[in-house]
Amino acid sequence: MATRRYLLYDVFTRTGLAGNPLAIVLDGEGLDTERMQAIAAEFNLSETVFVTPPENSIHTARIRIFTPRQELPFAGHPTVGTAVALSDRVSEIGQAERTSIIVLEENVGPVRCAVSTANGAAFAEFDLPRTPEPFALDVPAEVVAAALGLAHHEIGFENHAISGWTAGVPYICVPVANLEAAGRARLDAGLWEELAPRIGAVLSDAYVYCRETVNHDCAFHARMFAPGAGIPEDPATGSAAAAFAGAVLMYDEPVDGAHRYWIEQGVEMGRPSRIRLEIDVAGGAIEAARIGGGAVKVAEGRLFV
């Protein structure tokens, strides 16, 4: 019986059993879309990656990303986790510190990742394949509040208002007053499916954020709900942070230059994560942006299907 090796990594963390778990099937050749989707449903993690040889030989690998219910064109924690895993595989035994460049072919296009390892800890950062773009929203704030189980007055802080953004995957970014309001958010999946627009074939997910944080060095606290994708809540979402860069630019109006933000997520789930968002601003617009985070291998095994 043919077997396929898989790895389990915790992503956007430097310690195991935190951050966002990711399954990586290393031998994806020969699997069709239906089979990949069934395997992703079997793992039942927020995302599962299937690795195959690259279409362009100068790249590292081709990857396809699946939630338990659908394929995604791009996602952050699968990109970070797979880059670290592939860097781990090609590293020289006993090499304590190294930097690798990994290029992953995703459905959104090639994604360039830099992986650095020092003292046994791995950190990967990737260039956004697309800078965030806004999409139109025609949903009253009180309806969004109701879908999240919050009062209307708890939506928004400072000049931040509800906005829609995509950098490959669409999100409705919902600012809330404080940590207490963020902690009480509970998404009504049925109501959300009625109000949230689809961008292409993908339902916009809910990205709830506030300025108040648990960790003093973080700029934002966030939660992400994606019941339409089979993810009631996600402990760390790089594609959401990528889209959120558009809201940061719109409302915080950072001056031209490089800006770095740490975003905490997963706290309410008991799986704390840390996502690094870097934005290069030129002429009042995002010239480039990057997402980074740590990843730790916690298990490996073989599939017999």
Short mmCIF file of C-alpha atoms in Angstrom, two decimals, residues 147-150 176 179-187 208 223 225 233:
data_model
loop_
_atom_site.label_atom_id
_atom_site.label_comp_id
_atom_site.label_asym_id
_atom_site.label_seq_id
_atom_site.Cartn_x
_atom_site.Cartn_y
_atom_site.Cartn_z
CA ALA A 147 -24.34 38.94 13.88
CA LEU A 148 -21.49 39.13 16.40
CA GLY A 149 -23.74 39.24 19.47
CA LEU A 150 -22.59 42.77 20.34
CA VAL A 176 -14.67 46.87 18.41
CA LEU A 179 -10.80 43.58 24.75
CA GLU A 180 -13.96 42.92 26.73
CA ALA A 181 -16.16 43.40 23.66
CA ALA A 182 -13.81 41.33 21.49
CA GLY A 183 -13.93 38.52 24.04
CA ARG A 184 -17.74 38.43 24.00
CA ALA A 185 -18.05 38.23 20.20
CA ARG A 186 -19.95 35.13 19.05
CA LEU A 187 -20.71 34.83 15.34
CA VAL A 208 -12.77 41.40 14.69
CA ARG A 223 -10.25 37.22 16.33
CA PHE A 225 -14.52 33.62 12.37
CA GLU A 233 -12.82 30.40 14.92
#
